[in-house]
XYZ file of C-alpha atoms in Angstrom:
437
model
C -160.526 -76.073 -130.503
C -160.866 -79.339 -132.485
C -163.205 -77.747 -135.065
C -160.231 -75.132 -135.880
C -158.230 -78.489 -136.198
C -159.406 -79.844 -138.231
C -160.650 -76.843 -140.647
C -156.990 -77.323 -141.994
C -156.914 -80.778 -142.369
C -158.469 -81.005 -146.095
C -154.898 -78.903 -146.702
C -152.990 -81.827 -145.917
C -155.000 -84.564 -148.097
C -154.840 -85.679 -151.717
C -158.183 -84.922 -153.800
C -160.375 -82.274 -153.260
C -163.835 -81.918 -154.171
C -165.864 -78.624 -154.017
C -169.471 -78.495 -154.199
C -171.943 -75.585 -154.271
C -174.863 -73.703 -155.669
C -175.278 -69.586 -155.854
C -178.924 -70.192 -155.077
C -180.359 -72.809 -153.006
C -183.129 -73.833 -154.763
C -186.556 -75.504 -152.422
C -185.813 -79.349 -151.942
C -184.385 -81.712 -153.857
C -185.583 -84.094 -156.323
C -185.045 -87.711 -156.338
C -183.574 -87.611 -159.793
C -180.549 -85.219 -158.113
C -180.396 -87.322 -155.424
C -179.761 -90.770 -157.685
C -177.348 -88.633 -159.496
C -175.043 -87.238 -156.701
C -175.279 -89.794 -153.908
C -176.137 -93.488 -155.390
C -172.905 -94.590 -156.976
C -173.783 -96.370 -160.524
C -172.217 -99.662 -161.236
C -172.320 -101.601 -164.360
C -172.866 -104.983 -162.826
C -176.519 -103.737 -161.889
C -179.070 -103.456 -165.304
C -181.192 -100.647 -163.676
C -178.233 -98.627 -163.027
C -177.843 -98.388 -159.269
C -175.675 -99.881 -157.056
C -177.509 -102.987 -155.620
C -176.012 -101.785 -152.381
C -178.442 -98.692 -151.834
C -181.501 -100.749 -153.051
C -182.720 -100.135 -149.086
C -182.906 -95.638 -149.625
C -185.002 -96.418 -153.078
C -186.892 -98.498 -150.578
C -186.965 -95.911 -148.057
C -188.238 -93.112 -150.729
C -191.070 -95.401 -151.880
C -191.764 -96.050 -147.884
C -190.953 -93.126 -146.293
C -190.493 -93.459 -142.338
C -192.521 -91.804 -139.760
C -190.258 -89.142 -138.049
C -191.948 -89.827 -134.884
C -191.352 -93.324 -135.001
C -187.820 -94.010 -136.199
C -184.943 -94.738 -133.997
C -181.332 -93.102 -134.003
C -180.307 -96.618 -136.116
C -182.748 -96.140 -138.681
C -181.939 -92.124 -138.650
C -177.925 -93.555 -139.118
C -178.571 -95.292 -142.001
C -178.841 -92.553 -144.153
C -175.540 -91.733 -145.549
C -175.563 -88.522 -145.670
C -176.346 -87.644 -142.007
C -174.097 -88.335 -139.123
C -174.269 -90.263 -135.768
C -174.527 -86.469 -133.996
C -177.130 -85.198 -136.331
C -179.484 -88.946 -135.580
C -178.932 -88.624 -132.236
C -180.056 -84.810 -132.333
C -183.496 -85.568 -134.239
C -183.951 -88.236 -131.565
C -183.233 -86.105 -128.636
C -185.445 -83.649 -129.969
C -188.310 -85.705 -130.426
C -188.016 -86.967 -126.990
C -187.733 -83.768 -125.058
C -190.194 -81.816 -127.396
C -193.121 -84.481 -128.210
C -193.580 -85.554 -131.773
C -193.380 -83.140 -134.635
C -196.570 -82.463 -136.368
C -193.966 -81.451 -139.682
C -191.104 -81.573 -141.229
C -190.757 -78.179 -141.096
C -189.553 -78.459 -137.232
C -185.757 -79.888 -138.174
C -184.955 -76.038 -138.392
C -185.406 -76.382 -134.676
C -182.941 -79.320 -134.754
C -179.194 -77.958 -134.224
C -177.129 -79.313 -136.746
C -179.019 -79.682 -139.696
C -178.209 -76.934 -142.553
C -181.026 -76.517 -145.333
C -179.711 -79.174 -147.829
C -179.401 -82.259 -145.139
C -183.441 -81.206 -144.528
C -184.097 -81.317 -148.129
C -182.643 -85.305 -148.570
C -184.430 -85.948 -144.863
C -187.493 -85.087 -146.766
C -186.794 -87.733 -149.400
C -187.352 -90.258 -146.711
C -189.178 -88.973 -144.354
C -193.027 -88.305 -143.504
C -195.305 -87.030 -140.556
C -198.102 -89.452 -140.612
C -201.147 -87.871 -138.937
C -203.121 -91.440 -137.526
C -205.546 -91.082 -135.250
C -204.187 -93.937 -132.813
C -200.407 -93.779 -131.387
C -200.365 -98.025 -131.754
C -200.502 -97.501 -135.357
C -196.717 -98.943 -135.633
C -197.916 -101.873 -133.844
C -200.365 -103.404 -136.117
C -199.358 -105.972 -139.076
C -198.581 -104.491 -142.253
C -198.255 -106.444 -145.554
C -197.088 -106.030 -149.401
C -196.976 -107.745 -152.461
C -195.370 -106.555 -155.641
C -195.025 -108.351 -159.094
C -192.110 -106.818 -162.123
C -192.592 -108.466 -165.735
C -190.497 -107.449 -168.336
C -192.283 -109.019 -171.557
C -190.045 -107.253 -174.914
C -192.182 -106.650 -177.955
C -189.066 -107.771 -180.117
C -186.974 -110.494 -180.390
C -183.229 -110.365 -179.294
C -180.501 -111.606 -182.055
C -179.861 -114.191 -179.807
C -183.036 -115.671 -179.779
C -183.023 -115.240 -183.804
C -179.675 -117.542 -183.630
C -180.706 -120.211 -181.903
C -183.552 -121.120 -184.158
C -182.711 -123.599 -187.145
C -183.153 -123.408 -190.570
C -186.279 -125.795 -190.144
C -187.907 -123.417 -187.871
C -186.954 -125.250 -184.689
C -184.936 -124.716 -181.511
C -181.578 -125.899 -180.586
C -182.526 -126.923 -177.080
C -179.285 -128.910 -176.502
C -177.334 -126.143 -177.696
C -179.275 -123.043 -176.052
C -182.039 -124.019 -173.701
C -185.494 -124.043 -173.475
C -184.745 -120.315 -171.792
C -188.338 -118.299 -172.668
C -187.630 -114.069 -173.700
C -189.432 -113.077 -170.414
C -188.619 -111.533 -166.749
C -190.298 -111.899 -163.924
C -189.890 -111.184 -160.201
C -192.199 -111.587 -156.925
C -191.607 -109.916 -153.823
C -193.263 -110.165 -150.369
C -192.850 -108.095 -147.476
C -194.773 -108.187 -144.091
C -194.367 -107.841 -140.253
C -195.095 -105.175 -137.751
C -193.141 -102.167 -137.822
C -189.795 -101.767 -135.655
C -190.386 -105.033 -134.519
C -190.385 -107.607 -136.801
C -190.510 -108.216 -140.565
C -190.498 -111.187 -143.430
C -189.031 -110.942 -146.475
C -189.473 -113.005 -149.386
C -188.002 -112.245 -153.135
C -187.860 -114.891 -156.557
C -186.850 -113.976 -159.730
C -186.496 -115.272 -163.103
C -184.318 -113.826 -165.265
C -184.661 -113.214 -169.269
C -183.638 -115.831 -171.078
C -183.772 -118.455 -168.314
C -185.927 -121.620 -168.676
C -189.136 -122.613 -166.452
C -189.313 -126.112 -165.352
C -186.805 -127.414 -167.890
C -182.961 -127.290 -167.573
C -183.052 -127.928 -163.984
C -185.210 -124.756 -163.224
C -188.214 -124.448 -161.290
C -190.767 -122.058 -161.532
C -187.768 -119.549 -160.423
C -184.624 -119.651 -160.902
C -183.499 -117.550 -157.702
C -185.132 -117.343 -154.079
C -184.275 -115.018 -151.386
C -185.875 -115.062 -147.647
C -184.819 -113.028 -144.198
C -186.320 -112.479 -141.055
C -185.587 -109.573 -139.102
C -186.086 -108.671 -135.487
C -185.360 -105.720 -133.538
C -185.582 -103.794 -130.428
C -184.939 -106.647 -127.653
C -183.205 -105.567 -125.023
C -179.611 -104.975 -126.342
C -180.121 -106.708 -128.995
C -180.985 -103.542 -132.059
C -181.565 -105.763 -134.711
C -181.242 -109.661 -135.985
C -181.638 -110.579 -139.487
C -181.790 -114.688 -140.356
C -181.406 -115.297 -144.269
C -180.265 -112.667 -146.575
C -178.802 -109.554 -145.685
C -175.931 -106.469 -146.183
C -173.675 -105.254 -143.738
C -171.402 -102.931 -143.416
C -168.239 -102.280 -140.955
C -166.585 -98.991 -141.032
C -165.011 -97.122 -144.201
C -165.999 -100.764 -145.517
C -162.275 -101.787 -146.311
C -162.860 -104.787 -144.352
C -166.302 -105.234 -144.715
C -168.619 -102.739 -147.353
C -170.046 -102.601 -151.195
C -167.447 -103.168 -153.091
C -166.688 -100.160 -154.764
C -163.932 -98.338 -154.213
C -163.433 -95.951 -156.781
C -166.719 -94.229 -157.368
C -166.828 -90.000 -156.285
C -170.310 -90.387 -155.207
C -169.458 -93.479 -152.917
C -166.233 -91.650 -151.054
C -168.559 -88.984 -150.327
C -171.455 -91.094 -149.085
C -168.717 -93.181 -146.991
C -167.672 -90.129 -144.891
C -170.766 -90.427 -142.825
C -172.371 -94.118 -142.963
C -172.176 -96.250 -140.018
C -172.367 -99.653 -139.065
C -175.501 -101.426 -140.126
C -176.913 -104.643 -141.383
C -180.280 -104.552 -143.805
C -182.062 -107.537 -144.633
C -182.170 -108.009 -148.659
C -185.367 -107.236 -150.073
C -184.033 -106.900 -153.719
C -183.324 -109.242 -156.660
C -179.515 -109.407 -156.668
C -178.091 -113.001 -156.369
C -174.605 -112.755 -155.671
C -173.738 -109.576 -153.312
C -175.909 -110.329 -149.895
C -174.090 -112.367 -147.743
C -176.383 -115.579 -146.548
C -176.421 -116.476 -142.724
C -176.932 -114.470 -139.080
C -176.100 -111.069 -139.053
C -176.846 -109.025 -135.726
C -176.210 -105.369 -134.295
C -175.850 -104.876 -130.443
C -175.582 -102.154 -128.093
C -174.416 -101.787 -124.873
C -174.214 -98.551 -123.440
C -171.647 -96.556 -125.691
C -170.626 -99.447 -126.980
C -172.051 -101.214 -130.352
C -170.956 -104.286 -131.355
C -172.292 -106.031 -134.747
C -171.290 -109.387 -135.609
C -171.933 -111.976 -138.250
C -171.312 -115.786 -139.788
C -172.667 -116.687 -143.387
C -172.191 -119.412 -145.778
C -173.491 -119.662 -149.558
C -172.605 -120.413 -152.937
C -171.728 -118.497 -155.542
C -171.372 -118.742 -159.412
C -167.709 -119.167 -160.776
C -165.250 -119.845 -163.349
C -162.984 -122.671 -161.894
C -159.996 -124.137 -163.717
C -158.211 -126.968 -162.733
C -159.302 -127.292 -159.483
C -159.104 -123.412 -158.782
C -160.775 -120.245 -159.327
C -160.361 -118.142 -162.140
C -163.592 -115.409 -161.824
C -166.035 -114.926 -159.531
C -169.142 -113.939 -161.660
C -171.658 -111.424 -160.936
C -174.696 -111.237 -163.595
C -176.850 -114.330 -161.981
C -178.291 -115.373 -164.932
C -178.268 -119.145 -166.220
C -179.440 -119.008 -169.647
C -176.891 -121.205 -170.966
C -175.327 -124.418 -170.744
C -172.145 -123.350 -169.569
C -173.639 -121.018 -167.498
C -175.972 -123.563 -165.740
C -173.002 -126.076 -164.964
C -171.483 -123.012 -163.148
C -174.397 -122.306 -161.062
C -173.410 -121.934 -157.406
C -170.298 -124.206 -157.831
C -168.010 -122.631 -155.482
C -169.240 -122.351 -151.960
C -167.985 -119.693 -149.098
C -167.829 -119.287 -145.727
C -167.514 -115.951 -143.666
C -167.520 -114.339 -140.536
C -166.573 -111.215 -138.822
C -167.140 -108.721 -135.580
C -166.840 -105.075 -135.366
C -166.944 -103.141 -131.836
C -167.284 -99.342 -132.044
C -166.662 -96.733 -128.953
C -168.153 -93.781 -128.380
C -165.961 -90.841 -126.687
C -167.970 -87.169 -127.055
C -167.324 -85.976 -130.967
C -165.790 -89.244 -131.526
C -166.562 -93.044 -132.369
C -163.453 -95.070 -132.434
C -164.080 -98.902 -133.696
C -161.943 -102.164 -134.689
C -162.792 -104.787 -136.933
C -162.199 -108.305 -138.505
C -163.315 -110.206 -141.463
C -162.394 -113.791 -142.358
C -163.526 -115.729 -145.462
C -162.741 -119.188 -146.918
C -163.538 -120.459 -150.478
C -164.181 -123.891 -151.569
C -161.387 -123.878 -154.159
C -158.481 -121.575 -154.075
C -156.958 -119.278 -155.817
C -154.034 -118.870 -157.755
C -151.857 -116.682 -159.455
C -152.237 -116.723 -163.513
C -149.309 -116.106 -165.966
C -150.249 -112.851 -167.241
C -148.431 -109.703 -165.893
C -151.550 -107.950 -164.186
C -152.683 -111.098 -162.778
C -149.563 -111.719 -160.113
C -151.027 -109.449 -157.797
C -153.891 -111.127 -157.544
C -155.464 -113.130 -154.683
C -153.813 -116.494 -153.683
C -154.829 -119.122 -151.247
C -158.613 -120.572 -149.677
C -158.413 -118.230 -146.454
C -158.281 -114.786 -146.183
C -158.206 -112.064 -143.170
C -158.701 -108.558 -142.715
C -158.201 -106.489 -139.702
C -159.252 -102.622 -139.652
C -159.601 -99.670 -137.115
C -161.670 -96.533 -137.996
C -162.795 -93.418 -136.706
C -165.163 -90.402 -136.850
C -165.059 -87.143 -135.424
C -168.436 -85.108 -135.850
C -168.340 -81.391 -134.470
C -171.212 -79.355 -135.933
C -170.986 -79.446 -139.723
C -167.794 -80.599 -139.855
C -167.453 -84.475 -139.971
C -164.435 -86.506 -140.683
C -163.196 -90.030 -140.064
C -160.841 -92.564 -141.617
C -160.030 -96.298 -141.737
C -156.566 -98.536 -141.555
C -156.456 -102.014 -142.500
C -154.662 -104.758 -142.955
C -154.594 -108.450 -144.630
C -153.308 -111.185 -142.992
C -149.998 -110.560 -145.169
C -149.339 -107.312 -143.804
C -150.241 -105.305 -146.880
C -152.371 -101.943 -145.944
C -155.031 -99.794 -147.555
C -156.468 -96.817 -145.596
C -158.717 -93.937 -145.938
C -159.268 -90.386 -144.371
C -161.943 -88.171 -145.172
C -163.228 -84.593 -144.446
C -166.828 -82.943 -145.032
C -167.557 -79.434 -143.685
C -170.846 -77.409 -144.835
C -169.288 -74.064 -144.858
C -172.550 -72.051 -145.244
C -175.135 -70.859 -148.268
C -175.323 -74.244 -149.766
C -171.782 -74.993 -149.955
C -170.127 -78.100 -149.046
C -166.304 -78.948 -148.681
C -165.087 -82.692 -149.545
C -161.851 -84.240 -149.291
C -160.543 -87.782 -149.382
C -157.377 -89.092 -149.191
C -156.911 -92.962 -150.150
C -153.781 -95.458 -150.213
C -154.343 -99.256 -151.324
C -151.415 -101.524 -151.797
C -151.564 -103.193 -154.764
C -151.184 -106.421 -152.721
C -153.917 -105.753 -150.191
C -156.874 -108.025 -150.357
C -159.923 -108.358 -148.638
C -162.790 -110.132 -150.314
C -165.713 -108.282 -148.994
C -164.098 -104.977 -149.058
């Protein structure tokens, strides 16, 4: 009976998307898969969203079916709490799969959620079942060296063939980034990332070696305790209007939304300024799962007369100016989120507080007096999601602590031969604000 319900909801919501192919062609390519479900952002210079740097992970390292648990299978966003919990249960009552051919025995799962499973997915044939239990290890080393020389580069240099170090730096034309990864496998894991960027000097102006460091620890699978990350990480509440990425608008992100869950990922990439800094941990407790977190870091800003103007987002200190605003404005968060399971549905609340260092205040222009106002700020949600075969819908309501409310429903239905119905209807005062929405 629900199903027919809510087969006529997407009649009753604002945008409509339709998606579909006459012939469904064998897998899918990861070049499709960037394209229709990684939203791009221009803050990021390869042209992702920093935000899904963990599935470009998860393609380079695809998981072992056999071994991944119904959290790891939930953090794909385009399969559903009922569809993780159906590979699991599968697994467990048939024995491992010897390929990934065997999730057309899974109910559930039409052809094109197998084709993206196989994106991340492997059967790995070891001879010893404790393979997941011995230490693994990685290093990897980026370098971007140019073979020309930037105009900016060309302007700094003086007529007598020397450097204006007062003026620009002593900044050198070359990237570089080291990353190290190790632990054993759904148990525990290290992560360490430094970067330098282009432009930035190396042991001068203040600098190191590096000019940005990154470390997390992450445990998991104690007890009720799913998993603990100390240091960097991302996390994620909801339909993410209290707690999520950060974008909003993007077609490829309202359809991803519609089926991610809670989470919290330690940071492995090279992003300064989106990871939140701190304790961030997921628990479960029957059907309950509760996730809660507390961080504190600094952040780069404009700040004028005693408050903040900007909050900026490129991480690079190549300049003077942008040296003295290196991690000048410090913040301090915290939230919970508690999420009930009932059958079809998972029914959750929320709350988010943050505090800046410096406030902020209203400027004189016209589109600027609905911006934020004030050091504290407080967000209170509750969200849903109702999974019944291949139909999947769910929606969010918050609030700030001035009453102002965004919200947003959403409906996905695969209604057969590759063809996929998408609707999302969305409402944000232009008065609401939440900082980590």
């Amino acid at each position: 009976m629900w199903c027919k319900i809510f087969a006529i909801l997407p009649l009753c919501l604002c945008s409509l998307s339709l998606f579909g192919q006459t012939e469904r062609k064998e897998g899918m390519s990861w070049e499709q898969f960037m394209q229709e479900w990684i939203p791009q952002s221009e803050d990021d210079e390869d042209g992702t969203n920093l935000q899904d740097n963990w599935l470009i992970e998860l393609h380079e390292h695809p998981l072992d079916i056999n071994c991944a648990t119904v959290e790891q299978f939930s953090t794909f966003p385009f399969l559903t709490k009922h569809q993780a919990e159906a590979i699991a249960d599968y697994i467990a009552h048939h024995g491992k799969m010897h390929s990934l051919k065997e999730l057309m025995l899974v109910p559930g799962l039409d052809a094109r959620t197998r084709d993206l499973l196989g994106l991340f997915l492997t059967v790995r044939k070891d001879k010893t079942d404790d393979r997941n239990k011995h230490f693994h290890q990685e290093v990897a080393v980026n370098s971007g060296i140019p073979f020309y020389q930037r105009q900016g580069y060309k302007q700094k240099q003086q007529n007598n063939g020397t450097f204006d170090a007062a003026r620009y730096g002593n900044g050198i034309p070359y990237s570089y980034a080291l990353r190290y990864r190790g632990g054993v496998r759904n148990d525990w894991s290290l992560n360490v990332t430094t970067e330098k960027d282009e432009g930035e000097a190396v042991m001068a102006d203040g600098n190191g070696p590096m000019d940005s460091y990154s470390l997390s620890f992450t445990l998991e699978q104690r007890g009720i305790l799913k998993r603990l990350v100390v240091g960097d990480f991302r996390m994620h509440f909801g339909r993410g209007l209290a707690l999520g990425g950060g974008n909003l608008g993007s077609q490829a992100l309202a359809i991803s939304r519609s089926a991610r869950h809670e989470d919290v990922t330690a940071v492995t990439g090279t992003n300064e300024t989106s990871p939140l800094r701190g304790v961030g941990a997921m628990l479960t407790k029957g059907k309950w799962d509760f996730m809660l977190f507390a961080a504190a870091r600094k952040v780069d800003a404009i700040l004028g007369n005693d408050s903040i103007q900007s909050l900026l987002t490129t991480g690079t200190h190549r300049l003077p100016l942008e040296r003295e605003r290196k991690h000048n404005l410090g913040i301090l968060s915290g939230g919970i989120n508690a999420v009930r399971t009932f059958g079809y549905w998972r029914v959750g609340v929320d709350g988010v507080m943050v505090h800046y260092a410096h406030p902020w205040r209203l400027g004189s222009k016209t589109y600027q007096q609905t911006g934020m106002q004030g050091r504290n700020f407080a967000t209170a949600s509750a969200h849903y999601d109702y999974v019944c075969g291949n139909i999947n819908a769910g929606g969010e309501v918050a609030s700030d602590a001035e009453g102002h409310l965004a919200a947003v429903n959403d409906f996905r239905a695969y209604v057969g031969d590759g063809w996929h119905l998408t609707t999302q209807h969305r409402y944000y005062s232009s008065r609401f604000h939440s900082p980590f929405a």
